[in-house]
């Protein structure tokens, strides 16, 4: 079981969505929500869900983050997800959980990010710029506001007649799909030993090609995001020198958007409901129970469990269907005999 903490400062609809997503599985659990202001919506939501909420005043976040870090350590928190958290995170957090702190931002970063770009301001700016697309971004948190490496993005259309409120709603829906997946992916990466060549390629923002035998380095390597222009990062400790690294050095044109590794198995929920109503009730209900578990298992990271639930749902739908057809076939001759 991996325990995660959510930091929030507002309504907490993302926090609620994340808690619900991981509620049923046994791989990931929201251990606590930590907040930096009082009387905010997230408190009531978490009370309802039975998730502990810890409050620390903003001065503590700014000047004495050690006690918050200690609390998180005591609870063995593996990953921190910022969801509408408005304080600037102290560097000590970033050093203590490297590549284990995520943030969600309501635009397609790097556009419409940075200081002042939060809440309605973002959507107003997107509309003022006449963009056809907006969306949500989950990125790693580093020392630059909204500047960390992008983990995943989800696009939404900007529709004619959109107001900041309608656009915000649509982006929020995208966030509910995106954030749990990004958390699963970030935890998966924590568990997967990083190939040093890949890490090096990511740092230099070039494509990694395991098949390439001869390295062709870019003439002028792209500066790493958030580092001073022109500064070339040193190779990571223990990694081969750039000249020896087997990779193909095509410069990347945009930030990497990482898809989820595997598609969610079909839940067959509609078929479960139909067979329950039209065929045989009890096996139909069993099918519904399995169908309902598919997405929660999948988003909790239990991919095998989700596949099993999907297969079981399928089997019980077939059973329900067969019993239904059998009963209907027997019903007519039996009625005649009677
Ligand atoms: C979200 O739109 C998120 O992108 C941004 O703050 C908002 C939080 O909303 N960082 P909620 O509190 O989760 O409803």
Tab-separated table of C-alpha atoms and ligand atoms in Angstrom:
chain	number	residue	atom	x	y	z
A	1	UNK	CA	0.000	0.000	0.000
A	2	UNK	CA	1.439	3.357	-1.028
A	3	UNK	CA	0.306	6.302	1.017
A	4	UNK	CA	-0.061	9.693	-0.570
A	5	UNK	CA	-0.822	13.138	0.858
A	6	UNK	CA	-2.802	15.886	-0.829
A	7	UNK	CA	-2.086	19.568	-0.165
A	8	UNK	CA	-5.062	21.848	-0.800
A	9	UNK	CA	-6.231	25.412	-0.179
A	10	UNK	CA	-9.740	25.510	-1.611
A	11	UNK	CA	-12.850	23.635	-2.548
A	12	UNK	CA	-11.098	20.268	-2.823
A	13	UNK	CA	-13.069	18.700	-5.655
A	14	UNK	CA	-9.866	17.176	-7.050
A	15	UNK	CA	-8.951	15.888	-3.596
A	16	UNK	CA	-12.380	14.257	-3.281
A	17	UNK	CA	-12.080	12.720	-6.734
A	18	UNK	CA	-8.642	11.273	-5.938
A	19	UNK	CA	-9.811	9.821	-2.611
A	20	UNK	CA	-12.760	8.174	-4.354
A	21	UNK	CA	-10.636	6.783	-7.166
A	22	UNK	CA	-8.259	5.017	-4.836
A	23	UNK	CA	-10.864	4.091	-2.272
A	24	UNK	CA	-11.520	0.521	-3.393
A	25	UNK	CA	-8.107	-0.688	-4.481
A	26	UNK	CA	-5.408	-1.756	-2.095
A	27	UNK	CA	-2.367	-0.235	-3.799
A	28	UNK	CA	-2.709	3.493	-3.198
A	29	UNK	CA	-4.451	5.384	-0.413
A	30	UNK	CA	-4.892	9.056	0.424
A	31	UNK	CA	-3.514	9.062	3.939
A	32	UNK	CA	-4.124	12.719	4.724
A	33	UNK	CA	-4.943	16.139	3.364
A	34	UNK	CA	-2.774	19.015	4.550
A	35	UNK	CA	-4.065	22.571	4.266
A	36	UNK	CA	-2.714	26.093	4.666
A	37	UNK	CA	-5.911	27.987	5.444
A	38	UNK	CA	-9.045	27.464	7.474
A	39	UNK	CA	-12.742	27.412	6.554
A	40	UNK	CA	-12.231	25.916	3.116
A	41	UNK	CA	-14.442	23.444	1.275
A	42	UNK	CA	-11.975	20.585	1.324
A	43	UNK	CA	-12.386	20.180	5.116
A	44	UNK	CA	-16.063	19.246	4.869
A	45	UNK	CA	-15.444	16.962	1.906
A	46	UNK	CA	-12.735	15.055	3.771
A	47	UNK	CA	-14.818	14.812	6.946
A	48	UNK	CA	-17.477	13.120	4.866
A	49	UNK	CA	-14.922	10.690	3.409
A	50	UNK	CA	-13.177	10.037	6.721
A	51	UNK	CA	-9.799	11.353	5.565
A	52	UNK	CA	-7.770	13.198	8.246
A	53	UNK	CA	-7.074	16.877	7.565
A	54	UNK	CA	-4.099	18.694	9.107
A	55	UNK	CA	-3.937	22.477	9.181
A	56	UNK	CA	-0.714	24.482	9.367
A	57	UNK	CA	-0.749	28.301	9.143
A	58	UNK	CA	0.986	29.873	6.186
A	59	UNK	CA	3.804	31.137	8.411
A	60	UNK	CA	4.683	27.525	9.253
A	61	UNK	CA	4.725	26.551	5.575
A	62	UNK	CA	7.040	29.488	4.880
A	63	UNK	CA	9.337	29.503	7.868
A	64	UNK	CA	9.196	26.200	9.652
A	65	UNK	CA	8.251	23.454	7.207
A	66	UNK	CA	10.192	20.835	9.199
A	67	UNK	CA	7.242	19.971	11.383
A	68	UNK	CA	5.058	19.333	8.334
A	69	UNK	CA	7.813	17.253	6.744
A	70	UNK	CA	8.153	15.290	9.977
A	71	UNK	CA	4.423	14.544	10.002
A	72	UNK	CA	4.567	13.291	6.424
A	73	UNK	CA	7.595	11.146	7.207
A	74	UNK	CA	5.914	9.624	10.253
A	75	UNK	CA	3.097	8.537	7.956
A	76	UNK	CA	5.496	7.174	5.355
A	77	UNK	CA	4.098	9.388	2.595
A	78	UNK	CA	5.443	8.273	-0.789
A	79	UNK	CA	4.011	11.017	-2.966
A	80	UNK	CA	2.487	14.466	-2.497
A	81	UNK	CA	-0.230	15.747	-4.822
A	82	UNK	CA	-0.952	19.464	-4.822
A	83	UNK	CA	-4.583	20.061	-5.727
A	84	UNK	CA	-5.471	23.734	-5.693
A	85	UNK	CA	-2.712	24.482	-3.190
A	86	UNK	CA	-1.920	28.190	-3.181
A	87	UNK	CA	1.205	28.513	-1.012
A	88	UNK	CA	4.598	28.347	-2.658
A	89	UNK	CA	6.098	25.074	-1.513
A	90	UNK	CA	9.266	25.432	0.548
A	91	UNK	CA	12.382	24.027	-1.146
A	92	UNK	CA	12.799	21.586	1.735
A	93	UNK	CA	9.755	19.628	0.512
A	94	UNK	CA	11.177	19.448	-2.985
A	95	UNK	CA	14.503	18.182	-1.676
A	96	UNK	CA	12.805	15.643	0.597
A	97	UNK	CA	10.476	14.203	-2.112
A	98	UNK	CA	12.398	14.563	-5.397
A	99	UNK	CA	10.138	13.751	-8.359
A	100	UNK	CA	7.512	12.739	-5.860
A	101	UNK	CA	5.540	15.973	-5.725
A	102	UNK	CA	2.931	16.636	-8.393
A	103	UNK	CA	0.797	19.652	-9.147
A	104	UNK	CA	-2.239	20.051	-11.347
A	105	UNK	CA	-2.640	23.233	-13.349
A	106	UNK	CA	-5.769	24.218	-15.301
A	107	UNK	CA	-4.109	24.960	-18.651
A	108	UNK	CA	-1.877	23.282	-21.186
A	109	UNK	CA	1.462	24.293	-19.714
A	110	UNK	CA	3.808	25.908	-20.508
A	111	UNK	CA	1.049	28.247	-21.733
A	112	UNK	CA	-0.808	30.254	-19.118
A	113	UNK	CA	1.344	29.226	-16.185
A	114	UNK	CA	3.503	31.050	-13.661
A	115	UNK	CA	2.852	33.640	-10.974
A	116	UNK	CA	-0.700	35.022	-10.952
A	117	UNK	CA	-1.976	32.270	-13.220
A	118	UNK	CA	-4.451	30.458	-11.024
A	119	UNK	CA	-8.205	29.894	-10.886
A	120	UNK	CA	-10.327	32.142	-13.109
A	121	UNK	CA	-7.287	34.175	-14.249
A	122	UNK	CA	-6.099	31.224	-16.312
A	123	UNK	CA	-9.401	30.700	-18.113
A	124	UNK	CA	-9.847	34.430	-18.736
A	125	UNK	CA	-6.380	34.550	-20.290
A	126	UNK	CA	-7.098	31.510	-22.482
A	127	UNK	CA	-10.333	33.098	-23.762
A	128	UNK	CA	-8.666	36.484	-24.276
A	129	UNK	CA	-6.014	34.762	-26.389
A	130	UNK	CA	-8.760	33.143	-28.547
A	131	UNK	CA	-7.336	29.673	-28.057
A	132	UNK	CA	-9.248	26.747	-29.551
A	133	UNK	CA	-7.869	24.303	-26.987
A	134	UNK	CA	-7.231	24.423	-23.313
A	135	UNK	CA	-6.852	21.639	-20.794
A	136	UNK	CA	-5.132	20.439	-17.667
A	137	UNK	CA	-1.526	19.579	-16.927
A	138	UNK	CA	0.006	17.447	-14.214
A	139	UNK	CA	3.663	18.264	-13.697
A	140	UNK	CA	6.405	17.537	-11.221
A	141	UNK	CA	6.930	20.363	-8.762
A	142	UNK	CA	10.311	21.987	-8.770
A	143	UNK	CA	11.599	25.327	-7.632
A	144	UNK	CA	9.993	27.311	-10.458
A	145	UNK	CA	6.237	27.989	-10.207
A	146	UNK	CA	4.430	25.783	-12.771
A	147	UNK	CA	7.820	25.054	-14.321
A	148	UNK	CA	8.540	21.411	-13.450
A	149	UNK	CA	8.668	18.605	-15.990
A	150	UNK	CA	5.283	17.793	-17.493
A	151	UNK	CA	3.978	14.335	-16.667
A	152	UNK	CA	0.614	14.244	-18.443
A	153	UNK	CA	-1.834	16.569	-20.124
A	154	UNK	CA	-5.482	16.336	-21.080
A	155	UNK	CA	-6.899	18.654	-23.734
A	156	UNK	CA	-10.370	20.163	-23.839
A	157	UNK	CA	-12.003	22.204	-26.587
A	158	UNK	CA	-12.733	25.867	-26.046
A	159	UNK	CA	-16.289	26.258	-27.358
A	160	UNK	CA	-17.923	29.313	-28.932
A	161	UNK	CA	-19.677	31.306	-26.212
A	162	UNK	CA	-17.499	29.895	-23.432
A	163	UNK	CA	-17.163	32.033	-20.318
A	164	UNK	CA	-14.351	31.580	-17.789
A	165	UNK	CA	-16.847	29.595	-15.674
A	166	UNK	CA	-17.974	27.183	-18.392
A	167	UNK	CA	-14.394	26.613	-19.488
A	168	UNK	CA	-13.328	26.048	-15.905
A	169	UNK	CA	-16.027	23.407	-15.495
A	170	UNK	CA	-14.867	21.544	-18.591
A	171	UNK	CA	-11.242	21.721	-17.481
A	172	UNK	CA	-12.237	20.424	-14.050
A	173	UNK	CA	-13.867	17.371	-15.670
A	174	UNK	CA	-10.617	16.757	-17.547
A	175	UNK	CA	-8.695	17.096	-14.281
A	176	UNK	CA	-10.782	14.378	-12.643
A	177	UNK	CA	-9.759	11.950	-15.401
A	178	UNK	CA	-6.164	13.070	-15.515
A	179	UNK	CA	-4.935	13.400	-11.954
A	180	UNK	CA	-5.516	9.846	-10.650
A	181	UNK	CA	-3.840	8.431	-13.781
A	182	UNK	CA	-0.887	10.753	-13.347
A	183	UNK	CA	-0.505	9.677	-9.716
A	184	UNK	CA	-0.462	6.009	-10.745
A	185	UNK	CA	2.123	6.788	-13.411
A	186	UNK	CA	4.340	8.841	-11.076
A	187	UNK	CA	4.323	6.042	-8.482
A	188	UNK	CA	5.053	3.477	-11.171
A	189	UNK	CA	8.084	5.512	-12.213
A	190	UNK	CA	9.285	5.708	-8.627
A	191	UNK	CA	9.257	1.913	-8.540
A	192	UNK	CA	10.893	1.447	-11.931
A	193	UNK	CA	14.668	1.814	-11.860
A	194	UNK	CA	15.564	4.559	-14.288
A	195	UNK	CA	17.751	3.601	-17.196
A	196	UNK	CA	20.603	6.116	-16.884
A	197	UNK	CA	20.603	6.696	-20.644
A	198	UNK	CA	16.932	7.577	-20.560
A	199	UNK	CA	17.437	9.902	-17.602
A	200	UNK	CA	20.269	11.594	-19.413
A	201	UNK	CA	18.187	11.955	-22.593
A	202	UNK	CA	15.322	13.444	-20.602
A	203	UNK	CA	17.647	15.961	-19.017
A	204	UNK	CA	18.967	17.035	-22.404
A	205	UNK	CA	15.458	16.945	-23.916
A	206	UNK	CA	16.389	14.579	-26.727
A	207	UNK	CA	14.683	11.374	-27.846
A	208	UNK	CA	16.051	8.179	-26.388
A	209	UNK	CA	16.484	5.383	-28.908
A	210	UNK	CA	17.733	2.070	-27.466
A	211	UNK	CA	18.410	0.761	-31.004
A	212	UNK	CA	20.774	3.534	-31.960
A	213	UNK	CA	24.368	2.390	-31.957
A	214	UNK	CA	26.143	5.636	-32.754
A	215	UNK	CA	25.343	8.725	-30.793
A	216	UNK	CA	24.646	11.902	-32.676
A	217	UNK	CA	24.489	14.709	-30.227
A	218	UNK	CA	22.674	17.918	-31.078
A	219	UNK	CA	24.935	20.734	-32.152
A	220	UNK	CA	23.492	23.041	-29.545
A	221	UNK	CA	21.710	21.074	-26.871
A	222	UNK	CA	18.473	22.616	-25.693
A	223	UNK	CA	18.772	24.289	-22.299
A	224	UNK	CA	17.014	22.348	-19.608
A	225	UNK	CA	13.709	23.863	-18.610
A	226	UNK	CA	14.132	26.076	-15.565
A	227	UNK	CA	17.875	26.335	-15.843
A	228	UNK	CA	19.692	29.388	-17.062
A	229	UNK	CA	19.700	29.585	-20.865
A	230	UNK	CA	22.783	28.053	-22.343
A	231	UNK	CA	23.582	26.029	-19.280
A	232	UNK	CA	24.122	22.391	-20.198
A	233	UNK	CA	23.332	19.977	-17.416
A	234	UNK	CA	26.109	17.710	-16.264
A	235	UNK	CA	25.540	13.991	-16.787
A	236	UNK	CA	23.827	12.330	-13.868
A	237	UNK	CA	26.156	10.611	-11.431
A	238	UNK	CA	27.109	7.184	-12.678
A	239	UNK	CA	25.804	7.773	-16.189
A	240	UNK	CA	27.898	7.442	-19.304
A	241	UNK	CA	29.348	10.603	-20.707
A	242	UNK	CA	27.218	12.200	-23.428
A	243	UNK	CA	29.633	11.129	-26.135
A	244	UNK	CA	29.325	7.468	-25.137
A	245	UNK	CA	25.584	7.386	-24.643
A	246	UNK	CA	23.783	5.255	-27.241
A	247	UNK	CA	21.012	7.504	-28.350
A	248	UNK	CA	19.580	9.281	-31.263
A	249	UNK	CA	19.718	12.965	-30.764
A	250	UNK	CA	16.682	14.401	-32.485
A	251	UNK	CA	15.770	17.581	-30.611
A	252	UNK	CA	12.347	17.445	-29.052
A	253	UNK	CA	10.003	20.117	-30.244
A	254	UNK	CA	7.559	20.104	-27.376
A	255	UNK	CA	7.300	18.942	-23.810
A	256	UNK	CA	6.703	15.209	-23.540
A	257	UNK	CA	3.134	14.220	-22.852
A	258	UNK	CA	3.194	10.761	-21.423
A	259	UNK	CA	0.245	8.532	-22.166
A	260	UNK	CA	-1.021	5.993	-19.691
A	261	UNK	CA	0.790	2.748	-20.381
A	262	UNK	CA	-2.255	0.567	-20.796
A	263	UNK	CA	-5.898	1.212	-21.669
A	264	UNK	CA	-8.487	0.466	-19.011
A	265	UNK	CA	-10.190	-2.923	-19.556
A	266	UNK	CA	-13.850	-2.741	-20.651
A	267	UNK	CA	-16.215	-2.607	-17.695
A	268	UNK	CA	-19.308	-3.936	-19.576
A	269	UNK	CA	-21.463	-1.936	-17.155
A	270	UNK	CA	-24.237	-1.245	-19.684
A	271	UNK	CA	-24.426	-4.951	-20.580
A	272	UNK	CA	-24.478	-5.917	-16.916
A	273	UNK	CA	-27.422	-3.592	-16.315
A	274	UNK	CA	-29.256	-4.754	-19.446
A	275	UNK	CA	-28.906	-8.448	-18.622
A	276	UNK	CA	-30.001	-7.764	-15.036
A	277	UNK	CA	-33.188	-6.110	-16.282
A	278	UNK	CA	-33.912	-8.283	-19.333
A	279	UNK	CA	-32.425	-11.702	-18.539
A	280	UNK	CA	-31.636	-13.027	-15.089
A	281	UNK	CA	-31.407	-10.759	-12.048
A	282	UNK	CA	-28.977	-12.450	-9.653
A	283	UNK	CA	-26.135	-13.204	-12.106
A	284	UNK	CA	-26.787	-9.758	-13.605
A	285	UNK	CA	-26.192	-8.113	-10.221
A	286	UNK	CA	-22.971	-10.098	-9.778
A	287	UNK	CA	-21.906	-8.803	-13.219
A	288	UNK	CA	-22.704	-5.213	-12.162
A	289	UNK	CA	-20.549	-5.611	-9.038
A	290	UNK	CA	-17.595	-6.780	-11.111
A	291	UNK	CA	-18.174	-4.054	-13.737
A	292	UNK	CA	-18.203	-1.362	-11.079
A	293	UNK	CA	-14.819	-2.504	-9.743
A	294	UNK	CA	-12.972	-2.278	-13.064
A	295	UNK	CA	-12.235	1.468	-13.075
A	296	UNK	CA	-11.412	1.789	-9.389
A	297	UNK	CA	-8.977	-1.149	-9.535
A	298	UNK	CA	-7.427	0.235	-12.707
A	299	UNK	CA	-6.887	3.705	-11.299
A	300	UNK	CA	-5.544	2.323	-8.053
A	301	UNK	CA	-2.793	0.756	-10.117
A	302	UNK	CA	-4.076	-2.831	-9.860
A	303	UNK	CA	-4.153	-3.446	-13.617
A	304	UNK	CA	-4.314	-7.247	-13.261
A	305	UNK	CA	-7.203	-6.925	-10.783
A	306	UNK	CA	-9.043	-4.654	-13.242
A	307	UNK	CA	-8.569	-7.216	-16.035
A	308	UNK	CA	-9.878	-10.004	-13.780
A	309	UNK	CA	-12.911	-7.919	-12.803
A	310	UNK	CA	-13.591	-7.203	-16.485
A	311	UNK	CA	-13.374	-10.920	-17.382
A	312	UNK	CA	-15.632	-11.885	-14.466
A	313	UNK	CA	-18.174	-9.248	-15.482
A	314	UNK	CA	-18.165	-10.737	-18.982
A	315	UNK	CA	-18.672	-14.274	-17.658
A	316	UNK	CA	-21.590	-13.284	-15.421
A	317	UNK	CA	-23.224	-11.335	-18.250
A	318	UNK	CA	-23.094	-14.490	-20.390
A	319	UNK	CA	-24.505	-16.582	-17.513
A	320	UNK	CA	-27.300	-14.069	-16.960
A	321	UNK	CA	-28.043	-14.013	-20.696
A	322	UNK	CA	-28.101	-17.836	-21.005
A	323	UNK	CA	-30.392	-18.270	-17.991
A	324	UNK	CA	-32.673	-15.583	-19.417
A	325	UNK	CA	-32.849	-17.252	-22.836
A	326	UNK	CA	-33.344	-20.702	-21.263
A	327	UNK	CA	-36.181	-19.513	-19.044
A	328	UNK	CA	-37.885	-17.775	-21.963
A	329	UNK	CA	-37.548	-20.924	-24.127
A	330	UNK	CA	-38.943	-23.196	-21.430
A	331	UNK	CA	-41.678	-20.777	-20.431
A	332	UNK	CA	-43.776	-21.198	-23.617
A	333	UNK	CA	-43.971	-25.056	-23.705
A	334	UNK	CA	-44.463	-25.210	-19.927
A	335	UNK	CA	-47.331	-22.730	-20.157
A	336	UNK	CA	-48.923	-24.923	-22.825
A	337	UNK	CA	-48.511	-28.067	-20.730
A	338	UNK	CA	-49.945	-26.328	-17.702
B	1	LIG	C1	-7.925	23.162	-10.135
B	1	LIG	O1	-8.471	23.735	-11.259
B	1	LIG	C2	-6.447	22.964	-10.274
B	1	LIG	O2	-6.050	22.842	-11.602
B	1	LIG	C3	-5.878	24.238	-9.714
B	1	LIG	O3	-6.737	24.589	-8.666
B	1	LIG	C4	-8.023	24.067	-8.918
B	1	LIG	C5	-8.433	23.329	-7.677
B	1	LIG	O4	-9.778	22.968	-7.716
B	1	LIG	N1	-4.519	24.057	-9.304
B	1	LIG	P1	-10.391	22.055	-6.548
B	1	LIG	O5	-10.109	22.762	-5.230
B	1	LIG	O6	-9.732	20.731	-6.616
B	1	LIG	O7	-11.852	21.993	-6.851
